[in-house]
Coordinates of C-alpha atoms in Angstrom, one line a residue:
Chain A
M1 CA 152.8 209.4 100.0
K2 CA 151.1 211.5 97.3
K3 CA 151.3 215.2 97.5
N4 CA 148.1 217.2 98.2
Y5 CA 147.4 219.4 95.3
G6 CA 143.8 220.2 96.4
T7 CA 144.5 223.8 97.3
A8 CA 146.3 224.5 94.0
Y9 CA 143.4 223.1 92.0
A10 CA 140.7 225.1 93.9
A11 CA 142.6 228.3 94.5
P12 CA 141.8 230.0 91.1
Q13 CA 138.1 229.5 91.5
A14 CA 138.2 230.4 95.2
L15 CA 140.1 233.6 94.4
W16 CA 137.7 234.5 91.6
L17 CA 134.6 234.0 93.7
T18 CA 136.1 235.8 96.6
V19 CA 136.9 238.9 94.5
F20 CA 133.9 239.0 92.2
F21 CA 131.2 237.5 94.4
A22 CA 132.0 237.6 98.1
A23 CA 133.7 241.1 98.1
P24 CA 130.8 242.8 96.2
L25 CA 128.3 241.2 98.6
L26 CA 130.3 242.4 101.6
I27 CA 130.5 245.9 100.0
I28 CA 126.7 245.9 99.7
I29 CA 126.3 244.9 103.3
A30 CA 128.7 247.6 104.3
Y31 CA 127.0 250.2 102.1
S32 CA 123.7 249.6 103.7
F33 CA 125.2 251.0 107.0
L34 CA 126.7 254.0 105.4
K35 CA 125.5 257.6 104.7
K36 CA 124.3 258.4 101.2
G37 CA 126.7 260.5 99.2
L38 CA 125.5 263.8 97.7
Y39 CA 125.7 262.7 94.1
G40 CA 125.3 258.9 94.4
G41 CA 127.9 256.7 96.0
V42 CA 128.4 256.8 99.8
E43 CA 130.2 258.7 102.5
L44 CA 132.3 256.8 105.0
E45 CA 130.1 257.5 108.0
F46 CA 128.0 255.0 109.9
S47 CA 124.3 255.5 109.6
L48 CA 121.2 253.5 110.0
R49 CA 119.3 255.9 107.8
A50 CA 118.9 253.4 105.0
Y51 CA 117.1 251.0 107.3
T52 CA 114.9 253.6 108.8
D53 CA 114.1 254.9 105.3
M54 CA 112.9 251.4 104.4
A55 CA 110.1 251.8 107.0
N56 CA 108.2 254.3 104.9
P57 CA 104.7 253.4 103.9
T58 CA 105.2 253.4 100.1
L59 CA 108.1 251.0 100.4
L60 CA 106.3 248.8 102.9
R61 CA 103.4 248.6 100.5
V62 CA 105.7 247.5 97.7
A63 CA 107.3 244.9 100.0
L64 CA 103.9 243.5 101.0
K65 CA 102.8 243.5 97.3
T66 CA 106.0 241.7 96.3
L67 CA 105.4 239.0 98.9
W68 CA 101.8 238.6 98.0
V69 CA 102.5 238.4 94.2
S70 CA 105.4 236.0 94.8
L71 CA 103.3 233.7 97.0
A72 CA 100.2 233.8 94.7
A73 CA 102.3 233.1 91.6
T74 CA 104.3 230.3 93.3
V75 CA 101.2 228.6 94.7
A76 CA 99.4 228.8 91.3
T77 CA 102.5 227.6 89.5
I78 CA 103.0 224.6 91.8
L79 CA 99.3 223.6 91.7
I80 CA 99.4 223.6 87.9
A81 CA 102.8 222.0 87.6
L82 CA 101.9 219.0 89.9
P83 CA 99.5 217.3 87.5
C84 CA 101.7 218.2 84.6
G85 CA 104.8 216.6 86.1
Y86 CA 102.7 213.6 87.0
S87 CA 101.3 213.3 83.5
V88 CA 104.8 213.5 82.0
A89 CA 106.1 210.9 84.4
R90 CA 103.3 208.4 83.7
S91 CA 103.3 209.0 79.9
Q92 CA 104.3 206.4 77.4
N93 CA 106.4 208.9 75.5
Q94 CA 108.1 211.0 78.1
A95 CA 110.6 212.3 75.5
I96 CA 108.0 214.1 73.4
R97 CA 106.3 215.6 76.5
L98 CA 109.6 216.8 77.9
F99 CA 110.5 218.3 74.6
L100 CA 107.2 220.2 74.6
V101 CA 107.9 221.6 78.1
I102 CA 111.5 222.4 77.3
V103 CA 111.0 224.4 74.1
P104 CA 109.2 227.3 75.8
F105 CA 111.6 227.0 78.7
W106 CA 114.6 227.5 76.4
T107 CA 113.1 230.3 74.4
N108 CA 114.7 233.6 75.4
F109 CA 113.3 235.1 78.5
L110 CA 112.7 238.5 76.9
V111 CA 111.1 237.0 73.9
R112 CA 108.5 235.3 76.1
I113 CA 107.7 238.5 78.0
Y114 CA 107.5 240.3 74.6
A115 CA 105.0 237.7 73.4
W116 CA 102.7 238.5 76.2
I117 CA 102.9 242.2 75.4
A118 CA 102.0 241.3 71.9
I119 CA 98.9 239.4 73.2
L120 CA 97.7 241.6 76.0
G121 CA 98.6 245.1 74.7
N122 CA 96.0 247.7 73.7
E123 CA 96.6 246.9 70.0
G124 CA 97.5 243.3 70.9
F125 CA 96.2 240.0 69.7
L126 CA 93.5 239.6 72.3
N127 CA 92.0 243.0 71.7
Q128 CA 92.1 242.5 67.9
A129 CA 90.3 239.2 68.3
L130 CA 87.7 240.7 70.6
R131 CA 87.1 243.6 68.3
F132 CA 86.7 241.1 65.4
L133 CA 84.0 239.3 67.5
G134 CA 82.2 242.6 68.0
F135 CA 83.3 243.6 71.4
R136 CA 84.2 247.1 72.5
P137 CA 86.1 248.7 69.5
E138 CA 88.2 250.9 71.8
G139 CA 89.6 247.7 73.4
Y140 CA 90.4 246.7 77.0
Q141 CA 93.4 247.4 79.1
F142 CA 94.8 244.0 79.9
L143 CA 98.4 245.0 80.6
Y144 CA 99.6 247.1 83.5
N145 CA 97.9 245.4 86.4
Q146 CA 98.8 242.9 89.0
G147 CA 96.7 240.1 87.5
A148 CA 98.7 240.4 84.3
V149 CA 102.0 240.3 86.3
I150 CA 100.9 237.1 88.1
L151 CA 99.8 235.5 84.8
V152 CA 103.0 236.2 83.1
L153 CA 105.1 235.1 86.1
V154 CA 103.3 231.8 86.2
Y155 CA 103.9 231.5 82.5
M156 CA 107.6 232.2 82.9
Y157 CA 108.2 229.8 85.8
L158 CA 105.9 226.9 85.0
P159 CA 108.7 224.8 83.3
Y160 CA 111.0 225.5 86.3
A161 CA 108.4 223.8 88.5
I162 CA 107.3 221.0 86.1
L163 CA 110.8 219.7 85.4
P164 CA 112.0 219.0 89.0
L165 CA 108.5 217.7 89.9
F166 CA 108.6 215.4 86.9
S167 CA 112.0 214.0 87.9
T168 CA 110.9 213.1 91.4
I169 CA 107.5 211.8 90.4
D170 CA 109.3 209.6 87.8
K171 CA 111.3 207.9 90.6
F172 CA 108.1 207.4 92.7
D173 CA 106.9 203.8 93.0
F174 CA 103.4 203.9 91.5
T175 CA 102.4 200.6 93.0
L176 CA 102.2 202.4 96.3
L177 CA 99.2 204.3 94.9
E178 CA 97.5 201.0 93.9
A179 CA 98.3 199.6 97.4
A180 CA 96.6 202.6 98.9
R181 CA 93.6 202.2 96.7
D182 CA 93.4 198.5 97.6
L183 CA 93.4 199.5 101.2
G184 CA 90.4 201.7 100.7
A185 CA 91.9 205.1 100.1
S186 CA 90.1 207.3 97.6
R187 CA 92.0 208.4 94.5
M188 CA 92.5 211.9 96.0
Q189 CA 93.6 210.5 99.4
S190 CA 96.1 208.2 97.7
Y191 CA 97.7 211.2 95.9
I192 CA 97.7 213.5 98.9
K193 CA 98.6 211.0 101.6
V194 CA 100.9 208.6 99.8
M195 CA 102.4 210.3 96.8
L196 CA 102.8 213.9 98.0
P197 CA 104.9 213.0 101.1
N198 CA 107.1 210.8 98.8
I199 CA 107.8 213.6 96.3
R200 CA 108.4 216.2 99.0
G201 CA 111.9 216.8 97.7
G202 CA 110.7 217.7 94.3
V203 CA 108.0 220.0 95.6
V204 CA 110.6 221.8 97.7
T205 CA 112.8 222.2 94.7
A206 CA 110.0 223.4 92.6
V207 CA 108.8 226.0 95.2
L208 CA 112.3 227.4 95.6
F209 CA 112.9 227.6 91.8
T210 CA 109.8 229.6 91.4
F211 CA 109.7 231.6 94.6
I212 CA 113.3 232.9 94.6
P213 CA 113.4 234.3 91.0
I214 CA 109.8 235.6 91.3
F215 CA 110.6 237.4 94.6
G216 CA 113.5 239.1 93.0
A217 CA 111.7 239.7 89.7
Y218 CA 112.7 242.7 87.7
A219 CA 111.8 242.5 84.0
V220 CA 108.2 241.1 84.3
P221 CA 106.8 243.7 86.7
L222 CA 108.6 246.5 84.7
L223 CA 107.4 245.5 81.2
I224 CA 104.1 243.8 82.0
G225 CA 103.0 245.7 85.2
G226 CA 104.3 249.2 84.8
K227 CA 104.9 251.7 87.5
D228 CA 101.9 250.7 89.6
S229 CA 102.9 247.0 89.8
Y230 CA 106.6 247.6 90.8
M231 CA 108.1 245.0 93.0
L232 CA 111.2 245.2 95.3
G233 CA 113.5 244.3 92.4
N234 CA 112.3 247.4 90.5
V235 CA 112.7 249.6 93.6
I236 CA 116.3 248.4 94.0
A237 CA 117.1 249.1 90.3
D238 CA 115.6 252.6 90.5
Q239 CA 117.5 253.4 93.6
V240 CA 120.7 252.3 92.0
T241 CA 120.3 253.9 88.5
K242 CA 117.9 256.8 89.0
T243 CA 117.6 258.1 92.5
R244 CA 121.2 257.0 93.2
N245 CA 120.5 256.3 96.8
W246 CA 123.0 253.4 97.1
P247 CA 122.7 252.7 100.9
L248 CA 118.9 252.3 100.5
A249 CA 119.4 250.0 97.5
A250 CA 121.9 248.0 99.5
A251 CA 119.5 247.8 102.5
I252 CA 116.6 246.6 100.3
S253 CA 119.0 244.1 98.6
M254 CA 120.0 242.8 102.1
T255 CA 116.3 242.4 103.0
V256 CA 115.5 240.5 99.8
T257 CA 118.5 238.3 100.4
L258 CA 117.5 237.7 104.0
I259 CA 113.9 236.7 103.0
T260 CA 115.2 234.4 100.3
A261 CA 117.6 232.8 102.8
I262 CA 114.8 232.4 105.3
A263 CA 112.7 230.8 102.6
V264 CA 115.4 228.3 101.7
F265 CA 116.1 227.3 105.3
L266 CA 112.4 227.1 106.4
F267 CA 111.5 225.2 103.4
A268 CA 114.4 223.1 102.4
L269 CA 115.8 222.2 105.8
K270 CA 112.6 221.7 107.8
K271 CA 112.3 218.2 109.1
P272 CA 109.4 216.2 107.8
K273 CA 106.7 215.5 110.3
E274 CA 107.0 212.3 112.4
H275 CA 103.9 210.5 111.1
L276 CA 105.0 210.7 107.5
E277 CA 107.3 207.8 107.8
V278 CA 107.2 206.8 104.2
A279 CA 108.3 210.2 103.3
D280 CA 111.3 210.3 105.6
V281 CA 113.7 212.5 103.8
D282 CA 117.2 213.2 105.0
P283 CA 117.0 216.9 105.7
A284 CA 120.7 217.3 105.0
S285 CA 120.4 215.7 101.6
I286 CA 117.7 218.1 100.4
G287 CA 120.1 221.0 100.1
H288 CA 122.3 218.8 97.9
D289 CA 119.3 217.5 95.9
L290 CA 118.2 221.0 95.4
L291 CA 121.6 222.0 93.8
V292 CA 121.9 218.9 91.7
S293 CA 118.3 219.2 90.4
K294 CA 118.8 222.9 89.7
V295 CA 121.8 222.1 87.6
R296 CA 119.8 219.2 86.0
V297 CA 116.9 221.5 85.1
K298 CA 119.2 223.9 83.4
T299 CA 121.1 221.2 81.6
M300 CA 118.4 218.6 81.2
H301 CA 118.7 218.2 77.5
K302 CA 122.5 217.8 77.5
K303 CA 122.9 215.8 80.7
G304 CA 121.1 212.7 79.4
G305 CA 123.6 211.8 76.9
E306 CA 126.4 210.9 79.2
R307 CA 124.8 208.2 81.2
Chain B
M1 CA 70.7 231.8 49.1
A2 CA 71.1 232.8 52.7
A3 CA 68.2 235.2 52.4
S4 CA 65.9 232.4 51.3
I5 CA 66.9 230.2 54.2
H6 CA 66.3 232.8 56.7
G7 CA 63.2 234.0 55.0
T8 CA 61.0 231.0 55.6
K9 CA 60.4 229.7 59.0
P10 CA 60.3 225.9 58.4
L11 CA 63.6 226.0 56.5
R12 CA 65.1 228.0 59.3
I13 CA 64.1 225.4 61.9
A14 CA 65.5 222.7 59.7
A15 CA 68.7 224.5 59.3
L16 CA 68.9 224.9 63.1
F17 CA 68.4 221.2 63.5
H18 CA 71.0 220.5 61.0
A19 CA 73.4 222.8 62.7
R20 CA 72.7 221.1 66.0
R21 CA 73.4 217.7 64.5
I22 CA 76.7 219.0 63.1
V23 CA 77.7 220.4 66.4
R24 CA 76.8 217.2 68.2
K25 CA 78.7 215.1 65.7
S26 CA 81.8 217.2 65.8
A27 CA 81.7 217.3 69.6
K28 CA 81.6 213.5 69.6
A29 CA 84.5 213.4 67.1
A30 CA 86.5 215.8 69.2
F31 CA 85.7 213.7 72.3
R32 CA 87.0 210.6 70.4
L33 CA 90.3 212.4 69.9
I34 CA 90.8 212.2 73.7
P35 CA 92.0 208.7 74.3
K36 CA 89.6 206.6 76.3
K37 CA 91.8 206.2 79.3
A38 CA 92.9 209.9 79.3
K39 CA 93.5 211.0 82.8
A40 CA 92.6 214.4 84.3
S41 CA 96.4 215.0 84.7
S42 CA 96.9 214.5 80.9
I43 CA 94.2 217.0 80.1
V44 CA 95.8 219.5 82.4
F45 CA 99.1 218.8 80.7
W46 CA 97.8 219.5 77.2
V47 CA 96.0 222.6 78.3
V48 CA 99.3 223.8 79.9
I49 CA 101.2 223.0 76.7
A50 CA 98.7 225.1 74.7
F51 CA 99.2 227.9 77.2
L52 CA 103.0 227.7 76.9
F53 CA 103.0 227.6 73.2
A54 CA 100.1 230.1 72.3
P55 CA 102.2 233.2 72.9
L56 CA 105.0 231.8 70.7
F57 CA 102.5 231.1 67.9
V58 CA 101.1 234.6 68.1
L59 CA 104.6 236.0 67.7
I60 CA 105.3 233.7 64.7
L61 CA 102.0 234.7 63.1
Y62 CA 102.7 238.4 63.6
S63 CA 106.1 238.1 62.2
F64 CA 104.5 237.4 58.8
N65 CA 102.1 240.3 59.1
A66 CA 102.5 243.0 56.5
S67 CA 101.2 245.7 58.8
R68 CA 103.1 247.3 61.7
S69 CA 100.1 247.3 64.0
G70 CA 98.3 244.3 65.5
E71 CA 95.8 244.2 62.7
W72 CA 96.3 241.5 60.0
A73 CA 97.1 243.1 56.7
G74 CA 98.2 240.1 54.7
F75 CA 101.3 237.8 54.4
S76 CA 104.6 239.4 54.1
L77 CA 108.3 238.7 54.6
V78 CA 109.2 242.3 55.0
W79 CA 110.2 242.0 58.7
Y80 CA 112.5 239.1 58.0
K81 CA 114.2 241.2 55.3
K82 CA 114.5 244.0 57.8
L83 CA 115.9 241.6 60.4
F84 CA 118.5 240.0 58.2
L85 CA 119.5 242.9 55.9
E86 CA 118.7 246.1 57.7
S87 CA 119.5 245.6 61.4
P88 CA 123.3 246.0 61.8
E89 CA 122.9 247.1 65.5
L90 CA 121.0 243.9 66.3
W91 CA 123.7 241.8 64.7
R92 CA 126.4 243.7 66.6
A93 CA 124.5 242.9 69.8
F94 CA 124.3 239.3 68.7
K95 CA 128.1 239.2 68.1
N96 CA 128.7 240.7 71.5
S97 CA 126.5 238.1 73.1
L98 CA 128.2 235.3 71.4
A99 CA 131.7 236.6 72.2
I100 CA 130.8 237.0 75.9
A101 CA 129.0 233.7 76.1
L102 CA 132.0 231.8 74.6
S103 CA 134.7 233.6 76.5
S104 CA 133.0 233.6 79.9
A105 CA 131.9 230.0 79.5
A106 CA 135.5 229.0 78.7
M107 CA 136.9 230.9 81.7
A108 CA 134.2 229.4 84.0
T109 CA 134.9 225.9 82.6
V110 CA 138.6 226.1 83.3
L111 CA 138.2 227.5 86.9
G112 CA 135.2 225.3 87.8
T113 CA 136.7 222.1 86.4
L114 CA 140.0 222.6 88.2
A115 CA 138.2 223.3 91.5
A116 CA 135.9 220.3 91.0
V117 CA 138.9 218.0 90.3
G118 CA 140.6 219.4 93.4
T119 CA 137.7 218.8 95.7
A120 CA 136.9 215.4 94.3
R121 CA 140.4 214.1 94.8
Y122 CA 141.8 215.8 97.9
S123 CA 140.6 217.1 101.1
F124 CA 142.1 220.4 102.2
K125 CA 141.3 223.5 104.2
L126 CA 139.6 225.6 101.4
K127 CA 137.3 222.7 100.5
S128 CA 134.2 223.7 102.5
Y129 CA 134.8 227.4 101.5
V130 CA 134.8 226.4 97.8
A131 CA 131.6 224.3 98.2
T132 CA 129.8 227.1 100.1
M133 CA 130.9 229.8 97.6
S134 CA 129.6 227.7 94.8
F135 CA 126.2 227.2 96.5
I136 CA 125.3 230.8 97.5
P137 CA 125.4 232.5 94.1
M138 CA 122.8 230.0 92.9
I139 CA 120.2 230.8 95.5
L140 CA 120.7 234.6 95.5
P141 CA 118.2 236.6 93.4
E142 CA 119.8 237.8 90.2
I143 CA 119.1 241.4 91.0
V144 CA 121.2 241.3 94.2
V145 CA 124.2 239.8 92.3
G146 CA 123.8 242.4 89.5
V147 CA 123.6 245.4 91.9
S148 CA 126.5 244.2 94.1
L149 CA 128.7 243.8 91.0
L150 CA 127.7 247.2 89.7
V151 CA 128.6 248.8 93.1
F152 CA 131.8 246.8 93.2
F153 CA 132.9 247.9 89.7
A154 CA 132.1 251.5 90.5
G155 CA 134.2 251.1 93.7
I156 CA 137.3 249.8 91.9
G157 CA 136.9 252.2 89.1
L158 CA 136.4 249.7 86.3
K159 CA 134.6 251.2 83.3
L160 CA 131.5 249.3 82.4
G161 CA 131.8 247.5 79.1
M162 CA 132.7 244.1 77.6
I163 CA 135.2 243.4 80.4
S164 CA 132.7 244.0 83.2
V165 CA 130.0 241.9 81.5
W166 CA 132.6 239.1 80.9
I167 CA 133.6 239.1 84.6
A168 CA 129.9 239.0 85.7
H169 CA 129.0 236.2 83.4
T170 CA 132.1 234.1 84.4
T171 CA 131.1 234.7 88.0
F172 CA 127.5 233.4 87.7
N173 CA 128.6 230.5 85.4
I174 CA 131.3 229.1 87.8
P175 CA 128.9 227.5 90.3
F176 CA 127.1 225.6 87.5
V177 CA 130.3 224.3 86.0
Y178 CA 131.7 223.3 89.4
L179 CA 128.5 221.3 90.3
L180 CA 128.1 219.6 86.9
V181 CA 131.8 218.5 86.7
S182 CA 131.7 217.4 90.4
A183 CA 128.6 215.3 89.8
R184 CA 130.4 213.7 86.8
L185 CA 133.6 213.0 88.8
E186 CA 131.6 211.5 91.7
E187 CA 130.3 208.8 89.2
S188 CA 133.8 208.0 87.9
D189 CA 136.0 205.3 89.3
P190 CA 138.7 206.7 91.6
T191 CA 140.9 203.6 91.4
V192 CA 141.7 204.4 87.8
V193 CA 143.3 207.6 88.9
E194 CA 145.2 205.9 91.6
A195 CA 146.4 203.3 89.2
A196 CA 147.7 206.0 86.9
R197 CA 149.6 207.5 89.8
D198 CA 151.0 204.1 90.9
L199 CA 152.2 203.4 87.4
G200 CA 154.3 206.6 87.6
A201 CA 152.2 209.3 85.9
S202 CA 152.9 212.8 87.2
E203 CA 150.1 214.9 88.6
L204 CA 149.8 216.8 85.3
Q205 CA 149.9 213.7 83.2
T206 CA 147.2 212.2 85.4
L207 CA 145.1 215.3 85.1
F208 CA 145.3 215.6 81.3
K209 CA 145.4 211.9 80.3
V210 CA 143.1 210.4 82.9
V211 CA 141.0 212.7 85.0
I212 CA 139.9 215.2 82.3
P213 CA 139.1 212.6 79.6
M214 CA 137.0 210.7 82.2
A215 CA 135.1 213.9 83.1
L216 CA 134.9 215.2 79.5
P217 CA 131.1 214.6 79.1
G218 CA 130.5 216.6 82.3
V219 CA 133.0 219.3 81.2
A220 CA 131.3 219.6 77.8
S221 CA 127.8 219.8 79.2
A222 CA 129.1 222.3 81.7
F223 CA 130.5 224.5 79.0
L224 CA 127.4 224.3 76.9
T225 CA 125.2 225.2 79.9
A226 CA 127.4 228.1 80.7
V227 CA 127.1 229.3 77.1
T228 CA 123.3 229.1 77.2
L229 CA 123.1 230.8 80.6
S230 CA 125.2 233.6 79.4
L231 CA 123.2 234.1 76.1
E232 CA 120.0 234.1 78.2
D233 CA 121.0 236.5 80.9
F234 CA 119.3 239.8 81.1
V235 CA 119.1 241.1 84.7
I236 CA 122.7 240.9 85.7
T237 CA 123.9 242.1 82.3
F238 CA 121.5 245.1 82.5
F239 CA 123.4 246.4 85.5
V240 CA 127.0 245.7 84.6
S241 CA 126.8 246.6 80.9
G242 CA 128.1 249.9 79.4
P243 CA 128.4 251.6 76.1
G244 CA 129.5 249.3 73.3
A245 CA 128.6 246.2 75.3
T246 CA 125.0 245.8 74.4
T247 CA 124.1 242.1 74.3
L248 CA 121.2 240.6 72.4
P249 CA 118.8 240.5 75.4
L250 CA 119.6 244.1 76.2
Y251 CA 119.0 245.0 72.6
I252 CA 115.6 243.2 72.6
Y253 CA 114.8 245.0 75.8
S254 CA 115.5 248.4 74.4
M255 CA 113.3 247.6 71.4
I256 CA 110.5 246.4 73.6
R257 CA 110.6 249.6 75.6
F258 CA 109.8 251.6 72.4
G259 CA 106.6 249.6 71.9
L260 CA 105.8 246.7 69.7
S261 CA 108.4 246.1 67.0
P262 CA 107.7 243.7 64.1
V263 CA 111.5 243.1 63.7
V264 CA 111.4 241.6 67.2
N265 CA 108.6 239.4 66.0
A266 CA 110.7 238.1 63.2
L267 CA 113.7 237.7 65.5
S268 CA 111.6 235.8 68.0
A269 CA 110.3 233.5 65.4
V270 CA 113.8 232.7 64.3
M271 CA 114.9 232.1 67.9
V272 CA 111.9 229.8 68.6
A273 CA 112.7 227.9 65.4
G274 CA 116.4 227.7 66.5
T275 CA 115.4 226.4 70.0
V276 CA 113.2 223.7 68.4
L277 CA 116.0 222.7 66.0
L278 CA 118.4 222.5 68.9
V279 CA 116.2 220.6 71.3
Y280 CA 114.4 218.2 68.9
P281 CA 117.5 216.1 68.0
M282 CA 118.1 215.7 71.7
R283 CA 114.6 214.3 72.4
N284 CA 116.0 210.8 72.8
F285 CA 118.6 212.0 75.3
L286 CA 115.7 213.5 77.3
K287 CA 114.3 210.0 77.5
V288 CA 117.6 208.6 78.7
F289 CA 117.6 211.3 81.3
A290 CA 114.0 210.6 82.2
S291 CA 114.6 206.9 82.8
N292 CA 117.3 207.4 85.4

C-alpha cells in the first residue's frame, strides 16, 4: 500500500493562495460592510453605507457606461475576430498568420496603448497627416472620448479573441459546410447554422477573454479616455488611492466581481439549446476548456514544441 | 513644364486621360495581387493585421524622428542614444522587472508544479480546494486582485516594495503554472511512475528521477509563461508597488503620463523588434500547435 503524499505536495500552494489570494478577497468582502475610517482605512463597525453610496447617480452612470462600453467592444471584437480565426484556420500557412497575430499580442500592453496616443493625440500622426493633406491646421480632438476608448479596447483584445476562435475552428470538420451547401443551404446559412453551433466553445472562450478584462479595464480608459470616460476600474482605483474610501472601493470591487461571475456562469455554463444537436457540448467540460484554452493562448508559442 | 501642360486645354485633357489609364492599370495590378480564390475572410484578416501593426509602425517611424513633436524633422538616432546611454532610471526599472519576473516565476513554478504532481497522482481532501483556488484568480478582473492585495498588505503592515510586488506576481502566476503542468502530467503515462515505485524507488527518487523529467517540457513552458506574464503586468503591480520597486511597465506609464516621449518611441521599437525576434524562430512550433 503506497502512502498518500497528495496533501504534502499540494499544501504549499494551497497555503500560499489561501494567505495571498483568499484572505485578501475575504478582507475586501468584509471591508465593504464596514464604516469608512477618518483618514482612509476602516473602522470596525457594521455599515451598509458603502452599498447605499453606490446608488448615487454619478456612480450608476459610470456603471452603465462601463457595461455599455464592455458590451460594445466585446461584440465588435468577436464579430471581427470570427472571420480572422476562420481565415487562419483555413489558410495554407497557418504558422505565418499565427505569427502575425501573436506579435502585436506579445508586444507590451502599455506600448500598444502609447502607440494609440501617438496616433490619435493632438500632435499625433493622424492630425499631422490630415494637416499635410490640407485639413484644419488646428487639428482634431481624437482622444478623450468613448469612441477612442472602444477602438483601443478592440485593438487590445482582438488577439485574445482570434486565438481561441482559431483553435476551435481549426478542429471543425469543414466537410460539414460542404454537406450543408449540397443540401441547399446558402453560404451564410451554412456558416451560421452549421459552423457556429459547432464552434460554440471557442466563441464562449473568446467572449469571456474579451469581456472580463474589458469590464475591469483600468489603463485604457485612463490614458485614452480621460476623466469623462472613466470606467468602474478607474473609480475603484481613485477610491483606493485618492479619496481613500476603502469600503466604497471594496463594494464596487464586489459588484464588478459579481457581474463577472454572472457573466461566466450565464455564458459558459448555459446548456446549448435542444435543436442544436450537432453542437451538443458538455456544459461541464466548457469550464475546463475555458481554462485550458486560456493557458494555451497565453503560452501558445511555447506550448507547441512539446507535442 | 507643369505650367505648359496646364496652360493648354487639349494637353490637359490628354494628361487627364493618361492619368486615368495609369489609375486603371494600377488598380488592375493591385487587384491581381489578391489571389483569385481570395475569400472575404482572408481580406478581413489582412485588414485586421494592418490594423494591428499600423500603430507599431508609427512608433518605429517616430523613434527615428529628429524632432520631439509629431512633425517629421529628418532621420536621427538621437532617441536611441538617449535610451541606451542616458536613461539610468529606465534601466533600473528594467532590472527590477527582470528580478521580479525571474524570482516570482521560480517560486510559482515550484509551488504550482508540486501541487500539480500531488493532484495528478493522489486524491485527497484538499484536492478540490486546490483546483478551485487555481481557477478563480484567472477569471477575476485584475483590478480586484490588485486592490485586495493592496488592502491586505496595508492590513498586515507590509511596506510596499519589491517584496510586495514579488508576492503579488507569484500569486497571479501560480494558477497558470498549476494548469500547464497538470495538462502535461495528464498526457504522461502513469504506469511509468508505478513501475518506478514497484522497483523500489522512494517517493523523492520517483519525483526527481521520473515525474519531473517527464513533466519537464510543461514545467519549462510554465516557467517561461510566468516570466512573460510578470514582465507584462501593469495593473496589479500599479497597486502593490512602492518606492524603489518601479517595474518597466510602471516606468513607461509614468513617462506616458507626462505626454509623448520620444525615448518611449525608441524603447517601444526595441521591444517590438525583441518580440519579433522571440516569436519568429518559434513560428514552426506555432504550426505544430495549430495542427493538434
